[in-house]
Amino acid sequence: MSEGSKGSSLAFGQVVIGPPGSGKTTYCHGMQEFLGRIGRKVTVVNLDPANEVMPYQCAVDIAELITLPDVMENLKLGPNGGLIYCMEYLEANFDWLQEKLAAFRGHYFLFDCPGQVELYTHHDALKNVFTQLAKWNFRLAAVHLVDSHYCTDPGKFISVLCTSLSTMLHVELPHVNILSKMDLIEQYGKLAFNLDYYTEVLDLSYLVDHLASDPFFRNYRRLNEKLVEVIEDYSLVSFVPLNVQDKESMRQVMQAVDKANGYSFGDQENRSLEALMSAAVGADFHFTSTLAVQEKYVQSQERAVEEEMMDL
């Protein structure tokens, strides 16, 4: 993987990014197991210096180079400043990263990244790491995870859309936005619209109208209209729903990422995937398909309307 070497083989992978608590580490664990079961050699690289508990098998760990607690203690920095310093330190030690990755030539890579939003919206250190990986013939897609509970709050969802758009423009990688924890969305409350409205980011004027019913947001209608215009003008943001415990959901995310970074299936992997998906309808498949979430909402809304009519 020497820099500028045209003859070196391509390496494919994902950089898993997103705010704290969005499920990045859980995603890496689930995707490592899923891809392993269809025959793909997967290497997980932990680039989060604050990540002390890793459920997945970690082949390369930034903790061997630098850790956030050490930086905070020795340099008297807070967690945000410490994370930025760690990423700048990694950027200054590309030779360490290159040597570690060279041992896994021919593998598919999952990069588990820190959760500090500033690293993906306006700071350049992590972006420069991704750029360097591209020079080493890595073909990467950014997998940006967002907690699905933001869909239940129109104001927060507009904020998420702005953050996702800013991240896509700054990171400059093929991008797949993910609504994570779809298996828990029903616990967060009712959605104002059907699920596909949020995943496809349909006409956002309805969202602005819905916000106007709140006395607080009514005063900021003009601001929200302008934010929505920016999002729709770029027309880049959409989401793939994810339940990491649902094989069909994982397959859809995997195919979206493979399309984004250019990875192509081999015959053996296709056969393994078909076998895995056929097993998903057997006794070992205990989770409701993510696609059924929308149907549940529609049914519950219809029941609520019927109950209201009966009360009248």
Short mmCIF file of N, CA and C in Angstrom, two decimals, residues 96-179:
data_model
loop_
_atom_site.label_atom_id
_atom_site.label_comp_id
_atom_site.label_asym_id
_atom_site.label_seq_id
_atom_site.Cartn_x
_atom_site.Cartn_y
_atom_site.Cartn_z
N TRP A 96 2.58 4.80 11.00
CA TRP A 96 2.08 3.78 11.94
C TRP A 96 0.83 3.12 11.38
N LEU A 97 -0.12 3.94 10.90
CA LEU A 97 -1.37 3.40 10.37
C LEU A 97 -1.11 2.56 9.12
N GLN A 98 -0.23 3.02 8.24
CA GLN A 98 0.05 2.29 7.02
C GLN A 98 0.67 0.93 7.32
N GLU A 99 1.57 0.88 8.27
CA GLU A 99 2.20 -0.39 8.65
C GLU A 99 1.17 -1.37 9.22
N LYS A 100 0.27 -0.87 10.04
CA LYS A 100 -0.74 -1.74 10.65
C LYS A 100 -1.70 -2.29 9.60
N LEU A 101 -2.13 -1.44 8.67
CA LEU A 101 -3.10 -1.87 7.67
C LEU A 101 -2.49 -2.82 6.64
N ALA A 102 -1.19 -2.68 6.41
CA ALA A 102 -0.52 -3.52 5.40
C ALA A 102 -0.58 -4.99 5.76
N ALA A 103 -0.73 -5.30 7.04
CA ALA A 103 -0.77 -6.70 7.48
C ALA A 103 -2.09 -7.38 7.09
N PHE A 104 -3.08 -6.61 6.63
CA PHE A 104 -4.39 -7.18 6.31
C PHE A 104 -4.75 -6.94 4.85
N ARG A 105 -3.77 -7.05 4.00
CA ARG A 105 -3.99 -6.88 2.57
C ARG A 105 -5.03 -7.89 2.07
N GLY A 106 -5.97 -7.42 1.26
CA GLY A 106 -7.01 -8.30 0.73
C GLY A 106 -8.25 -8.38 1.60
N HIS A 107 -8.27 -7.69 2.73
CA HIS A 107 -9.43 -7.71 3.61
C HIS A 107 -10.36 -6.53 3.30
N TYR A 108 -11.58 -6.64 3.83
CA TYR A 108 -12.56 -5.55 3.78
C TYR A 108 -12.51 -4.83 5.12
N PHE A 109 -12.46 -3.49 5.10
CA PHE A 109 -12.17 -2.73 6.32
C PHE A 109 -13.40 -1.98 6.83
N LEU A 110 -13.58 -2.03 8.15
CA LEU A 110 -14.55 -1.19 8.84
C LEU A 110 -13.79 -0.28 9.79
N PHE A 111 -13.86 1.03 9.57
CA PHE A 111 -13.18 2.00 10.42
C PHE A 111 -14.19 2.60 11.39
N ASP A 112 -14.05 2.27 12.67
CA ASP A 112 -14.92 2.79 13.72
C ASP A 112 -14.36 4.13 14.18
N CYS A 113 -15.05 5.22 13.88
CA CYS A 113 -14.52 6.57 14.08
C CYS A 113 -15.11 7.24 15.32
N PRO A 114 -14.47 8.32 15.80
CA PRO A 114 -14.97 9.03 16.98
C PRO A 114 -16.34 9.65 16.75
N GLY A 115 -16.98 10.06 17.85
CA GLY A 115 -18.33 10.59 17.76
C GLY A 115 -18.44 12.10 17.85
N GLN A 116 -17.32 12.81 17.77
CA GLN A 116 -17.37 14.26 17.87
C GLN A 116 -17.79 14.86 16.53
N VAL A 117 -18.93 15.56 16.52
CA VAL A 117 -19.51 16.05 15.27
C VAL A 117 -18.57 17.02 14.55
N GLU A 118 -17.82 17.84 15.32
CA GLU A 118 -16.93 18.83 14.70
C GLU A 118 -15.90 18.18 13.78
N LEU A 119 -15.53 16.95 14.06
CA LEU A 119 -14.53 16.27 13.24
C LEU A 119 -15.02 16.02 11.82
N TYR A 120 -16.34 16.03 11.63
CA TYR A 120 -16.91 15.72 10.32
C TYR A 120 -17.54 16.94 9.64
N THR A 121 -17.63 18.05 10.36
CA THR A 121 -18.29 19.21 9.78
C THR A 121 -17.33 20.35 9.42
N HIS A 122 -16.25 20.54 10.19
CA HIS A 122 -15.34 21.64 9.83
C HIS A 122 -13.88 21.43 10.20
N HIS A 123 -13.54 20.37 10.96
CA HIS A 123 -12.13 20.12 11.26
C HIS A 123 -11.56 19.17 10.21
N ASP A 124 -10.29 19.35 9.86
CA ASP A 124 -9.72 18.65 8.70
C ASP A 124 -8.92 17.39 9.01
N ALA A 125 -8.59 17.14 10.28
CA ALA A 125 -7.66 16.05 10.59
C ALA A 125 -8.20 14.70 10.11
N LEU A 126 -9.43 14.36 10.47
CA LEU A 126 -9.98 13.06 10.08
C LEU A 126 -10.24 13.00 8.58
N LYS A 127 -10.66 14.12 8.01
CA LYS A 127 -10.83 14.19 6.55
C LYS A 127 -9.51 13.90 5.86
N ASN A 128 -8.40 14.42 6.40
CA ASN A 128 -7.08 14.18 5.82
C ASN A 128 -6.67 12.71 5.96
N VAL A 129 -7.11 12.06 7.04
CA VAL A 129 -6.84 10.63 7.19
C VAL A 129 -7.54 9.85 6.08
N PHE A 130 -8.80 10.20 5.81
CA PHE A 130 -9.55 9.53 4.75
C PHE A 130 -8.89 9.77 3.38
N THR A 131 -8.42 10.99 3.17
CA THR A 131 -7.74 11.33 1.92
C THR A 131 -6.47 10.51 1.75
N GLN A 132 -5.73 10.32 2.83
CA GLN A 132 -4.52 9.52 2.78
C GLN A 132 -4.83 8.06 2.48
N LEU A 133 -5.89 7.56 3.07
CA LEU A 133 -6.31 6.18 2.79
C LEU A 133 -6.63 6.01 1.31
N ALA A 134 -7.26 7.01 0.71
CA ALA A 134 -7.56 6.96 -0.72
C ALA A 134 -6.27 6.89 -1.54
N LYS A 135 -5.23 7.60 -1.11
CA LYS A 135 -3.93 7.55 -1.79
C LYS A 135 -3.30 6.17 -1.69
N TRP A 136 -3.66 5.43 -0.65
CA TRP A 136 -3.17 4.06 -0.49
C TRP A 136 -4.08 3.05 -1.18
N ASN A 137 -4.92 3.53 -2.10
CA ASN A 137 -5.82 2.68 -2.89
C ASN A 137 -6.96 2.07 -2.08
N PHE A 138 -7.40 2.76 -1.03
CA PHE A 138 -8.61 2.37 -0.33
C PHE A 138 -9.80 3.02 -1.03
N ARG A 139 -10.82 2.22 -1.30
CA ARG A 139 -12.06 2.74 -1.85
C ARG A 139 -13.10 2.68 -0.73
N LEU A 140 -13.40 3.84 -0.16
CA LEU A 140 -14.20 3.91 1.04
C LEU A 140 -15.53 4.60 0.80
N ALA A 141 -16.52 4.21 1.59
CA ALA A 141 -17.80 4.92 1.66
C ALA A 141 -18.00 5.34 3.11
N ALA A 142 -18.50 6.54 3.31
CA ALA A 142 -18.83 7.01 4.65
C ALA A 142 -20.22 6.52 5.02
N VAL A 143 -20.31 5.82 6.14
CA VAL A 143 -21.60 5.38 6.67
C VAL A 143 -21.92 6.26 7.87
N HIS A 144 -22.86 7.18 7.67
CA HIS A 144 -23.18 8.18 8.69
C HIS A 144 -24.43 7.75 9.44
N LEU A 145 -24.25 7.38 10.71
CA LEU A 145 -25.37 6.89 11.52
C LEU A 145 -26.03 8.04 12.28
N VAL A 146 -27.36 8.04 12.27
CA VAL A 146 -28.16 9.01 13.02
C VAL A 146 -29.23 8.23 13.77
N ASP A 147 -29.40 8.53 15.05
CA ASP A 147 -30.40 7.84 15.86
C ASP A 147 -31.80 8.15 15.33
N SER A 148 -32.59 7.11 15.09
CA SER A 148 -33.91 7.29 14.47
C SER A 148 -34.89 8.05 15.36
N HIS A 149 -34.59 8.21 16.66
CA HIS A 149 -35.54 8.90 17.53
C HIS A 149 -35.69 10.38 17.14
N TYR A 150 -34.73 10.92 16.36
CA TYR A 150 -34.85 12.31 15.92
C TYR A 150 -36.03 12.50 14.98
N CYS A 151 -36.51 11.42 14.37
CA CYS A 151 -37.66 11.54 13.47
C CYS A 151 -38.93 11.96 14.22
N THR A 152 -38.98 11.67 15.51
CA THR A 152 -40.20 11.98 16.27
C THR A 152 -40.29 13.45 16.65
N ASP A 153 -39.23 14.21 16.41
CA ASP A 153 -39.22 15.64 16.72
C ASP A 153 -38.85 16.40 15.45
N PRO A 154 -39.80 17.09 14.80
CA PRO A 154 -39.52 17.77 13.53
C PRO A 154 -38.35 18.76 13.62
N GLY A 155 -38.24 19.49 14.73
CA GLY A 155 -37.14 20.44 14.88
C GLY A 155 -35.80 19.75 14.89
N LYS A 156 -35.70 18.65 15.62
CA LYS A 156 -34.45 17.89 15.68
C LYS A 156 -34.15 17.24 14.33
N PHE A 157 -35.19 16.83 13.62
CA PHE A 157 -34.96 16.18 12.32
C PHE A 157 -34.37 17.17 11.32
N ILE A 158 -34.85 18.41 11.32
CA ILE A 158 -34.27 19.43 10.44
C ILE A 158 -32.80 19.65 10.81
N SER A 159 -32.51 19.67 12.10
CA SER A 159 -31.12 19.82 12.56
C SER A 159 -30.26 18.66 12.07
N VAL A 160 -30.81 17.45 12.14
CA VAL A 160 -30.09 16.26 11.66
C VAL A 160 -29.82 16.36 10.17
N LEU A 161 -30.80 16.84 9.41
CA LEU A 161 -30.62 16.99 7.97
C LEU A 161 -29.49 17.97 7.65
N CYS A 162 -29.44 19.07 8.39
CA CYS A 162 -28.38 20.06 8.18
C CYS A 162 -27.01 19.47 8.52
N THR A 163 -26.94 18.73 9.64
CA THR A 163 -25.67 18.11 10.03
C THR A 163 -25.23 17.07 9.01
N SER A 164 -26.18 16.27 8.51
CA SER A 164 -25.85 15.24 7.52
C SER A 164 -25.34 15.88 6.24
N LEU A 165 -26.00 16.94 5.79
CA LEU A 165 -25.57 17.63 4.57
C LEU A 165 -24.18 18.23 4.75
N SER A 166 -23.94 18.90 5.89
CA SER A 166 -22.64 19.49 6.17
C SER A 166 -21.55 18.42 6.19
N THR A 167 -21.85 17.28 6.79
CA THR A 167 -20.89 16.18 6.85
C THR A 167 -20.56 15.64 5.46
N MET A 168 -21.58 15.46 4.64
CA MET A 168 -21.38 14.95 3.28
C MET A 168 -20.48 15.88 2.47
N LEU A 169 -20.70 17.19 2.61
CA LEU A 169 -19.92 18.15 1.83
C LEU A 169 -18.49 18.26 2.34
N HIS A 170 -18.29 18.08 3.66
CA HIS A 170 -16.97 18.25 4.23
C HIS A 170 -16.10 17.00 4.06
N VAL A 171 -16.67 15.83 4.30
CA VAL A 171 -15.89 14.59 4.28
C VAL A 171 -15.47 14.23 2.86
N GLU A 172 -16.32 14.52 1.88
CA GLU A 172 -16.01 14.30 0.47
C GLU A 172 -15.75 12.82 0.15
N LEU A 173 -16.64 11.97 0.66
CA LEU A 173 -16.61 10.55 0.33
C LEU A 173 -18.00 10.13 -0.15
N PRO A 174 -18.10 9.05 -0.94
CA PRO A 174 -19.42 8.49 -1.20
C PRO A 174 -20.12 8.24 0.13
N HIS A 175 -21.38 8.61 0.22
CA HIS A 175 -22.03 8.72 1.52
C HIS A 175 -23.30 7.90 1.58
N VAL A 176 -23.49 7.17 2.69
CA VAL A 176 -24.74 6.47 2.97
C VAL A 176 -25.20 6.90 4.36
N ASN A 177 -26.32 7.61 4.41
CA ASN A 177 -26.89 8.03 5.70
C ASN A 177 -27.80 6.94 6.23
N ILE A 178 -27.65 6.64 7.51
CA ILE A 178 -28.39 5.54 8.14
C ILE A 178 -29.23 6.06 9.30
N LEU A 179 -30.50 5.65 9.35
CA LEU A 179 -31.32 5.86 10.54
C LEU A 179 -31.19 4.61 11.39
#
